């Protein structure tokens, strides 16, 4: 369970999401122009921004919005909720890699510290789509960056070193599964699944063209690592360390344009 590491520390853990992303391939496609579907009762509220506050270190732990991250020291964190008022941004972090009853949580900002299973992490960046944590112990940094025994996923907790890692070789392998920067990836609705060679899988939970929103989810090693609810064109999402902008929604698919290298 998380405990405060300073008077600004969190009583609850952060929902660290390992950004999983989908790749092009069999379930990808160009997509069609948005078409009309039955109207919904209410459109999702737009985030007021700013998109990010703070700076992300190169070896930071990326916890994705709505998802969780298993930490090598034991336990985990979740990015449970976000808030922005136009000038500042905060995140609600929850204890544990996956949701459970009785978990503690608290709102944090860049500079806040949390302790997970006796190991301290500093919140370095809070974005609408991720929270970036920095381990304060060199041993924790080394454990997160350790090379996996295999680059092929096996299923379940055996994939922890592929799914919850800062290892550059693993992230590079996942990044190669996506279209190049500036190119578009189409993720199909209606049960289509995008599977990365390093384990993460991505699905579209729904598309509502009337409201102009969609839901995207990612899973890895049995953990929901991201859950982007009510995303709309122009929003930013991240999977497996790669950043995308939602560039279009149709009844059949969600289009994502890669914005990072």
PDB file of N, CA and C in Angstrom, residues 7 18 20 28 32-33 49 54 60 78 83 87 97 100 104 106 121 124 134 172 175-176 181 215 224 230 249 252 260:
ATOM      1  N   UNK A   7       5.138  15.540   3.309  1.00  0.00           N
ATOM      2  CA  UNK A   7       3.814  16.063   3.671  1.00  0.00           C
ATOM      3  C   UNK A   7       2.941  16.255   2.449  1.00  0.00           C
ATOM      4  N   UNK A  18       1.016   1.173 -18.066  1.00  0.00           N
ATOM      5  CA  UNK A  18       2.022   0.930 -19.115  1.00  0.00           C
ATOM      6  C   UNK A  18       1.315   1.141 -20.429  1.00  0.00           C
ATOM      7  N   UNK A  20      -0.010   0.788 -23.702  1.00  0.00           N
ATOM      8  CA  UNK A  20       0.006  -0.230 -24.716  1.00  0.00           C
ATOM      9  C   UNK A  20      -0.602   0.336 -25.952  1.00  0.00           C
ATOM     10  N   UNK A  28      -6.111  -3.431 -39.010  1.00  0.00           N
ATOM     11  CA  UNK A  28      -6.005  -2.015 -39.338  1.00  0.00           C
ATOM     12  C   UNK A  28      -6.703  -1.725 -40.636  1.00  0.00           C
ATOM     13  N   UNK A  32     -13.466   4.936 -42.717  1.00  0.00           N
ATOM     14  CA  UNK A  32     -14.375   5.707 -43.535  1.00  0.00           C
ATOM     15  C   UNK A  32     -14.667   7.035 -42.872  1.00  0.00           C
ATOM     16  N   UNK A  33     -15.328   7.926 -43.594  1.00  0.00           N
ATOM     17  CA  UNK A  33     -15.739   9.188 -43.002  1.00  0.00           C
ATOM     18  C   UNK A  33     -16.804   8.916 -41.949  1.00  0.00           C
ATOM     19  N   UNK A  49      -7.392  21.460 -19.905  1.00  0.00           N
ATOM     20  CA  UNK A  49      -5.953  21.637 -20.048  1.00  0.00           C
ATOM     21  C   UNK A  49      -5.357  22.410 -18.881  1.00  0.00           C
ATOM     22  N   UNK A  54       4.877  19.671 -15.898  1.00  0.00           N
ATOM     23  CA  UNK A  54       6.077  18.987 -15.445  1.00  0.00           C
ATOM     24  C   UNK A  54       6.842  18.394 -16.617  1.00  0.00           C
ATOM     25  N   UNK A  60      11.625   7.536 -17.073  1.00  0.00           N
ATOM     26  CA  UNK A  60      10.477   7.577 -16.187  1.00  0.00           C
ATOM     27  C   UNK A  60       9.492   6.441 -16.434  1.00  0.00           C
ATOM     28  N   UNK A  78      -2.126   3.039  -9.985  1.00  0.00           N
ATOM     29  CA  UNK A  78      -3.117   3.282 -11.023  1.00  0.00           C
ATOM     30  C   UNK A  78      -3.343   4.786 -11.180  1.00  0.00           C
ATOM     31  N   UNK A  83      -7.735  15.927 -13.474  1.00  0.00           N
ATOM     32  CA  UNK A  83      -8.438  17.194 -13.316  1.00  0.00           C
ATOM     33  C   UNK A  83      -7.543  18.325 -13.808  1.00  0.00           C
ATOM     34  N   UNK A  87      -5.079  26.133 -16.009  1.00  0.00           N
ATOM     35  CA  UNK A  87      -3.731  26.607 -15.663  1.00  0.00           C
ATOM     36  C   UNK A  87      -2.904  25.540 -14.954  1.00  0.00           C
ATOM     37  N   UNK A  97      -1.949  -2.356  -8.813  1.00  0.00           N
ATOM     38  CA  UNK A  97      -1.888  -2.349 -10.272  1.00  0.00           C
ATOM     39  C   UNK A  97      -3.265  -2.499 -10.903  1.00  0.00           C
ATOM     40  N   UNK A 100      -9.285  -2.769  -6.745  1.00  0.00           N
ATOM     41  CA  UNK A 100      -9.741  -3.649  -5.678  1.00  0.00           C
ATOM     42  C   UNK A 100     -10.428  -2.831  -4.601  1.00  0.00           C
ATOM     43  N   UNK A 104      -6.527   2.829  -1.230  1.00  0.00           N
ATOM     44  CA  UNK A 104      -6.409   4.241  -0.913  1.00  0.00           C
ATOM     45  C   UNK A 104      -6.047   5.024  -2.169  1.00  0.00           C
ATOM     46  N   UNK A 106      -5.206   9.380  -3.643  1.00  0.00           N
ATOM     47  CA  UNK A 106      -5.064  10.796  -3.332  1.00  0.00           C
ATOM     48  C   UNK A 106      -4.684  11.563  -4.585  1.00  0.00           C
ATOM     49  N   UNK A 121       8.808   6.994  -4.994  1.00  0.00           N
ATOM     50  CA  UNK A 121       8.741   7.493  -6.369  1.00  0.00           C
ATOM     51  C   UNK A 121       8.290   8.946  -6.330  1.00  0.00           C
ATOM     52  N   UNK A 124       6.839  13.223 -11.628  1.00  0.00           N
ATOM     53  CA  UNK A 124       7.563  14.215 -12.410  1.00  0.00           C
ATOM     54  C   UNK A 124       6.686  14.927 -13.425  1.00  0.00           C
ATOM     55  N   UNK A 134       9.278   8.815 -11.223  1.00  0.00           N
ATOM     56  CA  UNK A 134      10.718   8.561 -11.220  1.00  0.00           C
ATOM     57  C   UNK A 134      11.109   7.852  -9.929  1.00  0.00           C
ATOM     58  N   UNK A 172      11.521  -0.026 -27.960  1.00  0.00           N
ATOM     59  CA  UNK A 172      11.828   0.128 -29.381  1.00  0.00           C
ATOM     60  C   UNK A 172      11.137  -0.943 -30.202  1.00  0.00           C
ATOM     61  N   UNK A 175       7.531   0.032 -30.484  1.00  0.00           N
ATOM     62  CA  UNK A 175       7.359   1.201 -31.342  1.00  0.00           C
ATOM     63  C   UNK A 175       7.419   0.841 -32.818  1.00  0.00           C
ATOM     64  N   UNK A 176       8.232  -0.161 -33.156  1.00  0.00           N
ATOM     65  CA  UNK A 176       8.355  -0.574 -34.559  1.00  0.00           C
ATOM     66  C   UNK A 176       7.081  -1.223 -35.091  1.00  0.00           C
ATOM     67  N   UNK A 181       5.991   8.138 -37.642  1.00  0.00           N
ATOM     68  CA  UNK A 181       5.473   9.432 -37.193  1.00  0.00           C
ATOM     69  C   UNK A 181       4.771  10.151 -38.345  1.00  0.00           C
ATOM     70  N   UNK A 215     -14.084   4.844 -26.845  1.00  0.00           N
ATOM     71  CA  UNK A 215     -13.357   4.293 -25.712  1.00  0.00           C
ATOM     72  C   UNK A 215     -12.255   3.370 -26.196  1.00  0.00           C
ATOM     73  N   UNK A 224      -5.279  -4.308 -16.796  1.00  0.00           N
ATOM     74  CA  UNK A 224      -5.714  -3.210 -17.660  1.00  0.00           C
ATOM     75  C   UNK A 224      -4.719  -2.060 -17.508  1.00  0.00           C
ATOM     76  N   UNK A 230     -14.214   8.180 -23.468  1.00  0.00           N
ATOM     77  CA  UNK A 230     -14.767   9.378 -24.104  1.00  0.00           C
ATOM     78  C   UNK A 230     -13.711  10.233 -24.793  1.00  0.00           C
ATOM     79  N   UNK A 249     -13.010   9.518 -36.073  1.00  0.00           N
ATOM     80  CA  UNK A 249     -13.870   8.449 -35.567  1.00  0.00           C
ATOM     81  C   UNK A 249     -14.911   8.095 -36.620  1.00  0.00           C
ATOM     82  N   UNK A 252     -16.938   2.301 -37.731  1.00  0.00           N
ATOM     83  CA  UNK A 252     -16.134   1.090 -37.839  1.00  0.00           C
ATOM     84  C   UNK A 252     -14.786   1.141 -37.106  1.00  0.00           C
ATOM     85  N   UNK A 260       4.776  11.020 -31.981  1.00  0.00           N
ATOM     86  CA  UNK A 260       6.109  10.886 -31.392  1.00  0.00           C
ATOM     87  C   UNK A 260       6.988   9.984 -32.269  1.00  0.00           C
TER      88      UNK A 260
END
